[in-house]
Coordinates of C-alpha atoms in Angstrom, one line a residue:
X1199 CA 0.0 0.0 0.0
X1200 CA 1.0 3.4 -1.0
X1201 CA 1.3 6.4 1.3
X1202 CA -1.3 8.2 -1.1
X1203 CA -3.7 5.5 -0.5
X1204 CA -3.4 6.0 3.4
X1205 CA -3.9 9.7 2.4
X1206 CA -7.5 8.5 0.8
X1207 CA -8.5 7.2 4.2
X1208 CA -7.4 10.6 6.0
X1209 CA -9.3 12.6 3.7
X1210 CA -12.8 10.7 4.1
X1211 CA -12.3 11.2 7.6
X1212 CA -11.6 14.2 8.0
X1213 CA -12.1 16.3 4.3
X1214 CA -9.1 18.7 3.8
X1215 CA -12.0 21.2 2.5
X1216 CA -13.3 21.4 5.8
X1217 CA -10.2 23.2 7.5
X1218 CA -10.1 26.8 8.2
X1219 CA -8.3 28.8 5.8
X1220 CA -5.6 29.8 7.6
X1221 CA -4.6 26.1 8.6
X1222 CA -2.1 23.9 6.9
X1223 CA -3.3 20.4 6.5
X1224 CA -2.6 17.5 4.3
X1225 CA 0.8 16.0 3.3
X1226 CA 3.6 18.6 4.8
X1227 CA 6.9 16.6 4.5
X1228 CA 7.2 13.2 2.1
X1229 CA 6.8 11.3 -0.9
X1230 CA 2.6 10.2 -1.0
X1231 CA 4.3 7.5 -4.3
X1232 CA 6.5 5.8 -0.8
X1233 CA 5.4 2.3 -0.4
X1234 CA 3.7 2.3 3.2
X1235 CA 6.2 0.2 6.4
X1236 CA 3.6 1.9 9.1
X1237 CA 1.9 4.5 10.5
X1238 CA 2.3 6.4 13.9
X1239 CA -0.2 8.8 15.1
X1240 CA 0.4 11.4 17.8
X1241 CA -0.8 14.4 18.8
X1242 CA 2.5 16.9 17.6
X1243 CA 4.7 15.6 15.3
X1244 CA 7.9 16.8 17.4
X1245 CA 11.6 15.3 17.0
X1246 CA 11.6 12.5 19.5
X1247 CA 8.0 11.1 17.6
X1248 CA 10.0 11.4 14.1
X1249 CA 12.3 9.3 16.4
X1250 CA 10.4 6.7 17.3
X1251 CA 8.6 6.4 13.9
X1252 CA 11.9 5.3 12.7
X1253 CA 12.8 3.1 15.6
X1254 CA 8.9 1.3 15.0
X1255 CA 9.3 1.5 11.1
X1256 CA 6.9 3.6 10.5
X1257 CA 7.3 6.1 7.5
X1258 CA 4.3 7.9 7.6
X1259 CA 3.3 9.9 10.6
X1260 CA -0.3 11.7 11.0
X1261 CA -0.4 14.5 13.4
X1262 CA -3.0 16.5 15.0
X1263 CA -1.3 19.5 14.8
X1264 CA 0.9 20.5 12.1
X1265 CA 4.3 20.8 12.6
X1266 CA 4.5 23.3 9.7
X1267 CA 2.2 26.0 10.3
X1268 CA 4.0 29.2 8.7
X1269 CA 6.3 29.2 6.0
X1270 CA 10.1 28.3 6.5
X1271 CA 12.4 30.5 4.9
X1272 CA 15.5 28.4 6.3
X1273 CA 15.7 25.5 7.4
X1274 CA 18.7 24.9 9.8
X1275 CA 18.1 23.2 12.6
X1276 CA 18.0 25.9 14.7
X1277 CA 14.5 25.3 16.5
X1278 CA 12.2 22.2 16.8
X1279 CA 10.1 22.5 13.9
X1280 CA 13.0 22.8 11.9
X1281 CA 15.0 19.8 13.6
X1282 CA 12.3 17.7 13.1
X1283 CA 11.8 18.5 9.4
X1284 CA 14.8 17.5 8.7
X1285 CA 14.9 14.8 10.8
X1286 CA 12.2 13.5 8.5
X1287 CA 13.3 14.5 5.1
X1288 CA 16.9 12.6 5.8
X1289 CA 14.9 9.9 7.3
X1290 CA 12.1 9.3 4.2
X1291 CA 9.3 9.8 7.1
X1292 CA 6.4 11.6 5.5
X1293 CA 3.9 13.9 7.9
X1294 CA 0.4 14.3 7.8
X1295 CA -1.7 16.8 9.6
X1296 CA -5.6 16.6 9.9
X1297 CA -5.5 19.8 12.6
X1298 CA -8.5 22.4 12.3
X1299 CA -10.1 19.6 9.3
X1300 CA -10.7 17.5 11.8
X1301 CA -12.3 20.1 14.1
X1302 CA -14.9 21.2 11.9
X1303 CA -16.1 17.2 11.0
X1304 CA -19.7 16.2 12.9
X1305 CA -17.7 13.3 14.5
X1306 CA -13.8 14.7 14.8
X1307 CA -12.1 16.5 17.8
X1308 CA -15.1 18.0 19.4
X1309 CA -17.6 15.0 19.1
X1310 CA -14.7 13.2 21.0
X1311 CA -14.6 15.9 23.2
X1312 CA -18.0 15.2 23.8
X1313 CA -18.2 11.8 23.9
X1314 CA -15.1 11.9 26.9
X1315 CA -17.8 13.8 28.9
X1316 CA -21.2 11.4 28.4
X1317 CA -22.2 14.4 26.6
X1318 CA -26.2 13.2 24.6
X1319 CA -28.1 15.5 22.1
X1320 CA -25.0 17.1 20.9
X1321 CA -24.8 19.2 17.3
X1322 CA -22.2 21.9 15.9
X1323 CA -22.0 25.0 17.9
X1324 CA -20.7 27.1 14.8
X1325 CA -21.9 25.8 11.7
X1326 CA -20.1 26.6 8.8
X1327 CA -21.2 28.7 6.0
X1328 CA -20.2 29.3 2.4
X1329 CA -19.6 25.5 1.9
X1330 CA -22.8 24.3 0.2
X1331 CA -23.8 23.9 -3.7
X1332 CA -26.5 23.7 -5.5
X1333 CA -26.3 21.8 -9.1
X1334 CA -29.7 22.8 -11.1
X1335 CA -29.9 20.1 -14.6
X1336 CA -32.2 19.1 -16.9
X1337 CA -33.2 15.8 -18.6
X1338 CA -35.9 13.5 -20.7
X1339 CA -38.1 12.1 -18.3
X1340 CA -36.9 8.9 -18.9
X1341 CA -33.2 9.9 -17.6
X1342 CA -34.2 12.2 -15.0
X1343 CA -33.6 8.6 -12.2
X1344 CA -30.6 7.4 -13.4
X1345 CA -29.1 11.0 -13.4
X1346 CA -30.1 11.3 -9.6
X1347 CA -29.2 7.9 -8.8
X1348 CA -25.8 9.3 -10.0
X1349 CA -25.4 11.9 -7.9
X1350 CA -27.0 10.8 -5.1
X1351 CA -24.5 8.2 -5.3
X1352 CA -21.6 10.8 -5.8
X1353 CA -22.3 12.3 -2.8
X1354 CA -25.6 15.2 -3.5
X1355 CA -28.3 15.4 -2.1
X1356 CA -27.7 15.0 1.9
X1357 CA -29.5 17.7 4.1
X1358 CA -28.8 17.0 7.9
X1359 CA -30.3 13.9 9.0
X1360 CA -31.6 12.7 5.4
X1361 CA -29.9 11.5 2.0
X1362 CA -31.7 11.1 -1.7
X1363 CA -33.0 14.9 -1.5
X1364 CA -33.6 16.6 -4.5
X1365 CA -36.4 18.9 -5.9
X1366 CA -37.6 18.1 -9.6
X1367 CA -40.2 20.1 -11.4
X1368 CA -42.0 19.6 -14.8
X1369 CA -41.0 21.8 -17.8
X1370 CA -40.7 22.3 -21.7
X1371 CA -37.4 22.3 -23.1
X1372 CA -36.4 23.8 -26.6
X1373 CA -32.8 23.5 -28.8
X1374 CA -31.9 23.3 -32.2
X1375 CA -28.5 21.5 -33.3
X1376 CA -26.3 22.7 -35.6
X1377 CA -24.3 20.7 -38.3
X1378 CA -21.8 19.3 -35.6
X1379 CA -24.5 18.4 -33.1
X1380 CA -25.8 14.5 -32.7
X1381 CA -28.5 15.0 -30.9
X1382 CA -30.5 12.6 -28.5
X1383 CA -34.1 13.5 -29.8
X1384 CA -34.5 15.1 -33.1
X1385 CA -32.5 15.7 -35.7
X1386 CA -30.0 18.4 -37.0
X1387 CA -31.5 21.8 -38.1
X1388 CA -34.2 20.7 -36.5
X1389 CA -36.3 22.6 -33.5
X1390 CA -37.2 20.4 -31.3
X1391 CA -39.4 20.8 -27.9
X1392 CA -40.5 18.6 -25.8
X1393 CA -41.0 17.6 -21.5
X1394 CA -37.9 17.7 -19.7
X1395 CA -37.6 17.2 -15.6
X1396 CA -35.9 20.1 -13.9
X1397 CA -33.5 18.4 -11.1
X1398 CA -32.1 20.2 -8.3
X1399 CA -29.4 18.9 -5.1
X1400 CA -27.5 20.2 -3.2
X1401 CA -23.8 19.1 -2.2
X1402 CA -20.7 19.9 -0.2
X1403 CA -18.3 22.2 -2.3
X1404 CA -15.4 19.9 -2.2
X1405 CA -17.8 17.5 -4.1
X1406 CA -17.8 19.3 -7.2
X1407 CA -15.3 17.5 -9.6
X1408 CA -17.0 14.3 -8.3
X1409 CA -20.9 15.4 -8.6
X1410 CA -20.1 16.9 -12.4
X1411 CA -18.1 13.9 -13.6
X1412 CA -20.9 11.5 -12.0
X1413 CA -23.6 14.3 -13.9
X1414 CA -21.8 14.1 -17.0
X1415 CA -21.1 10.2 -16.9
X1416 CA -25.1 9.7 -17.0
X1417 CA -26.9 12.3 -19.0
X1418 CA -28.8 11.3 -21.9
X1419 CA -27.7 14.5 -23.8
X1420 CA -24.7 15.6 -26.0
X1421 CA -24.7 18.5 -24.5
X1422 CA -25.3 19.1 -20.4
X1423 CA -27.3 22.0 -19.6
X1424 CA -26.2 22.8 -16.0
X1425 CA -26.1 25.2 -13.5
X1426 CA -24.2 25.3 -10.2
X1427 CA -24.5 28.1 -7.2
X1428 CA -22.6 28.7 -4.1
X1429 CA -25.2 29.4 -0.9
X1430 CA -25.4 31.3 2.3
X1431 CA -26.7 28.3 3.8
X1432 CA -25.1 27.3 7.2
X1433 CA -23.9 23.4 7.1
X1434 CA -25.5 22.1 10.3
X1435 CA -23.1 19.1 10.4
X1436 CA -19.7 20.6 9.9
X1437 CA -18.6 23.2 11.7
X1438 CA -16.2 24.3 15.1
X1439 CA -17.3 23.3 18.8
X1440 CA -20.2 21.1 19.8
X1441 CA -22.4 22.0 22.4
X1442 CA -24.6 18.4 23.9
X1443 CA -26.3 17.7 27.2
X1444 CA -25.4 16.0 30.3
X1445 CA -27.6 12.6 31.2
X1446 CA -27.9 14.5 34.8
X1447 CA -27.3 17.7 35.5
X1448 CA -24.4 19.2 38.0
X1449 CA -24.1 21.6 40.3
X1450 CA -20.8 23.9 38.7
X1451 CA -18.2 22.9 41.2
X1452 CA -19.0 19.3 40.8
X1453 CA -19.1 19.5 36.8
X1454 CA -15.4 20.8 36.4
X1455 CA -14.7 18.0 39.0
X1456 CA -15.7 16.1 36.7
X1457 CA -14.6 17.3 33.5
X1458 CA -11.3 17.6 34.9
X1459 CA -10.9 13.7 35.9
X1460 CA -12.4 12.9 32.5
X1461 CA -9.9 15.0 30.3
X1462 CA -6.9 13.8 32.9
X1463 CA -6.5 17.7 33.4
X1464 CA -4.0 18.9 36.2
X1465 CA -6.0 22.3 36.1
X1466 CA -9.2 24.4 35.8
X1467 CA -9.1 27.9 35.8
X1468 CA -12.9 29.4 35.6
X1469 CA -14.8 32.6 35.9
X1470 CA -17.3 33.3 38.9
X1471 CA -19.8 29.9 39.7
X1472 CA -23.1 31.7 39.0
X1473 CA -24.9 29.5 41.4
X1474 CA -27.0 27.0 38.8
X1475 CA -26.7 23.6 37.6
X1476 CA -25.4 23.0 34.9
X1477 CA -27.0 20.8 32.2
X1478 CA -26.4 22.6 28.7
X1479 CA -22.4 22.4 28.0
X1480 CA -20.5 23.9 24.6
X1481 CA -17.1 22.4 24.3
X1482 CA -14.3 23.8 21.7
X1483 CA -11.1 21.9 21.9
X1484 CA -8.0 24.4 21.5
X1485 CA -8.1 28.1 21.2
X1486 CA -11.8 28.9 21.5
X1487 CA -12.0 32.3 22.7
X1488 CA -14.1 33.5 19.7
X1489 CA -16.7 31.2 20.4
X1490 CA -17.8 33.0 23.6
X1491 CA -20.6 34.8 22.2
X1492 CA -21.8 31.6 20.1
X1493 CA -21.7 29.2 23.6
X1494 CA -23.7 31.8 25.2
X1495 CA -26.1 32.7 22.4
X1496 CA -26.5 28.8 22.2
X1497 CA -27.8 28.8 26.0
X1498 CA -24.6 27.0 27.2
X1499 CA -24.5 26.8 31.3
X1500 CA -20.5 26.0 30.9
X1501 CA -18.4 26.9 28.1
X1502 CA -15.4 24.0 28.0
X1503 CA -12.2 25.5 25.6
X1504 CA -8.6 26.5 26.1
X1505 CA -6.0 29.3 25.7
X1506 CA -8.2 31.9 27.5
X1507 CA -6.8 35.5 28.3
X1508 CA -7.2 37.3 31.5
X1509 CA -9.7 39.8 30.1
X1510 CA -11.8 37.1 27.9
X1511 CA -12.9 35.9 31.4
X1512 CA -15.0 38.9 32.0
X1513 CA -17.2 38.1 28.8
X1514 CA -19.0 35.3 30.8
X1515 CA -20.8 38.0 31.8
X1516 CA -22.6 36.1 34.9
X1517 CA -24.4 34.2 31.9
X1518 CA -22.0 30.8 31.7
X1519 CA -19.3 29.5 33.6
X1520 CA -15.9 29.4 31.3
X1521 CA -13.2 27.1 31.8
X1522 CA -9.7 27.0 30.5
X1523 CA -9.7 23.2 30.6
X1524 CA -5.9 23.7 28.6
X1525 CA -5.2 23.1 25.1
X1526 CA -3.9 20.0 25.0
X1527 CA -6.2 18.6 27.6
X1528 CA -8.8 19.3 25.6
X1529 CA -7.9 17.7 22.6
X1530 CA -5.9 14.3 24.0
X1531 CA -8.4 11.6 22.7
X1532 CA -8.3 13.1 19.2
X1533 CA -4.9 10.4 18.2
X1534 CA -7.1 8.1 19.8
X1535 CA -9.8 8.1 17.3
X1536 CA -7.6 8.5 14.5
X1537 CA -6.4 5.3 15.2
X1538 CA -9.2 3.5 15.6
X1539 CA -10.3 4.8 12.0
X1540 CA -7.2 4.2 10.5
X1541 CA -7.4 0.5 12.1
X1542 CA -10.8 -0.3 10.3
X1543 CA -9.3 0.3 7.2
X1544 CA -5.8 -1.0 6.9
X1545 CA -5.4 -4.4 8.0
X1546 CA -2.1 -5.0 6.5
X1547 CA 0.4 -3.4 8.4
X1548 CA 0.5 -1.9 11.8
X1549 CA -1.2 1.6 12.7
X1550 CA 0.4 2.3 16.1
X1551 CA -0.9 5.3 18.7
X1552 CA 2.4 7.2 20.3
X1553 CA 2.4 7.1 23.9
X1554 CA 4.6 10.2 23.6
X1555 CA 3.0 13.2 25.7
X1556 CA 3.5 16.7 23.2
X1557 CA 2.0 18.5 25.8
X1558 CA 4.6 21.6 26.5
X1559 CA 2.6 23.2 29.3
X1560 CA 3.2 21.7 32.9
X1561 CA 2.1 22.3 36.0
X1562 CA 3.4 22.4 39.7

């Protein structure tokens, strides 16, 4: 198995067009061609884990984070993410990076999140927008199911909870071909009119190339009449955070107890306990200061994220409890779940989780 077919399986779980734009996901160091020894999954793809993927024969390493972020003007060895580059260029160890891709998937880093904290009912906290397309075409009647069976099957036509939706509509079509035309009904020079179906569906926008080639693959016609629009719509099930419910509520105290055993934190730091239980929780794993407003608009009782500034605090406003649960704390099942993806589809060679802990912050 090639490393690009391991790179298939990374991006159907996590879709490198659902990372934010400022992120840096995908293949970062390696040949994708590179025949496949193993994989090793961790959390920051540091020196010492470029280390033991060589020492474990692993040549492909998938990372949370990525190790390049920026762009390197020189590379010298002269800090970490530079000594580790390096370390696996000379070494033929390709990195991968899922990162902020991962976040925005229904069931990545925060449904884990969630899932770590018996958290039921749970659904994006910020859906993301700009990402859906609409395809308009039009057919003979007696193509208008295969040419939906086609896409459906290419991935259109899924809204939320449903699959197979599309909106068709009865019409009268006109054309005329010309001397190059071979035309399906009709003949050259000829002006022909007669019922078509209208077929509309929706899709992701990283979907495109497959929805048009599926489109064009099963169409009666010569020529494809077609239509395609970009839409304001949110995307209820992609998107950053998650906020879900707890089986039984808490009282505040006891909650971050708890939250804190589960996510094997050494630290909580909070704003003022408001006096309430605490049912309704919004959890963004990593920096998720932004997403104040959105947790509290949601009707969030506790607000779980990480990297919070001293002022950000005060935005709680007596309206949630925040908690700084830590960055890495929040996010330190993620590896987990890659490999037990990763394990469900390669059976041929080892997929091994790092036991190495990336986290740089420590506590007294």
């Amino acid at each position: 198995m090639k490393i690009k077919e391991i790179i298939t399986f990374l991006e159907e779980m996590a879709p490198l067009d659902y990372a934010e734009d400022f992120d840096n996901v995908g293949l970062l160091v390696g040949d994708q061609e590179a025949e496949a020894t193993g994989v090793l999954v961790c959390h920051d793809a540091l020196e010492n884990i470029i280390d033991d993927a060589i020492a474990k024969k692993c040549n492909l390493v998938v990372c949370f984070h990525p190790i390049l972020f920026s762009g390197l003007k020189k590379i010298t060895g002269k800090n970490y993410v530079e000594r580790a580059v390096i370390k696996a260029i000379k070494n033929d160890v390709a990195i991968y990076a899922v990162h902020t891709a991962l976040d925005n998937h229904q069931e990545g880093v925060n449904k884990v999140f969630c899932d770590a904290l018996g958290l039921i009912n749970t659904k994006i906290l910020i859906p993301k927008q700009n990402f859906i397309r609409k395809l308009v075409t039009y057919t003979i009647p007696e193509n208008a199911e295969e040419v939906r069976n086609a896409l459906f099957d290419a991935g259109a036509g899924n809204i939320g909870n449903y699959e197979n939706c599309s909106f068709n509509s009865k019409g009268i079509g006109t054309y005329m071909g010309n001397e190059h035309s071979n035309p399906q009904v009709g003949e050259r020079f000829e002006f022909v009119q007669g019922d078509e179906i209208k077929i509309e569906v929706t899709f992701e926008k990283h979907l495109e190339n497959k929805i048009l080639k599926a489109l064009f693959k099963s169409h009666a016609y010569e020529e494809i009449a077609y239509e395609i629009y970009e839409l304001q719509n949110k995307h209820q099930n992609i998107g950053l955070g998650m906020i879900g419910e707890l089986k039984n509520p808490m009282k505040e105290k006891e909650f971050l107890l708890f939250a804190k055993e589960k996510m094997q934190a050494d630290g909580i730091r909070h704003s003022n306990f408001i006096g309430k239980e605490v049912k309704k929780i919004a959890v963004l794993g990593g920096a998720g200061s932004f997403a104040i407003k959105n947790a509290i608009q949601a009707g969030a009782d506790v607000f779980l994220t990480a990297d919070l500034k001293y002022h950000q605090f005060y935005e709680a406003e007596n309206r949630l409890l925040l908690a700084d649960i830590g960055h890495f704390e929040s996010e330190r099942y993620t590896k987990n779940y890659i490999v037990e993806y990763l394990r469900k589809k390669i059976l041929n060679f080892a997929v091994i989780l790092s036991e190495e802990n990336s986290n740089p912050v420590k506590y007294l």
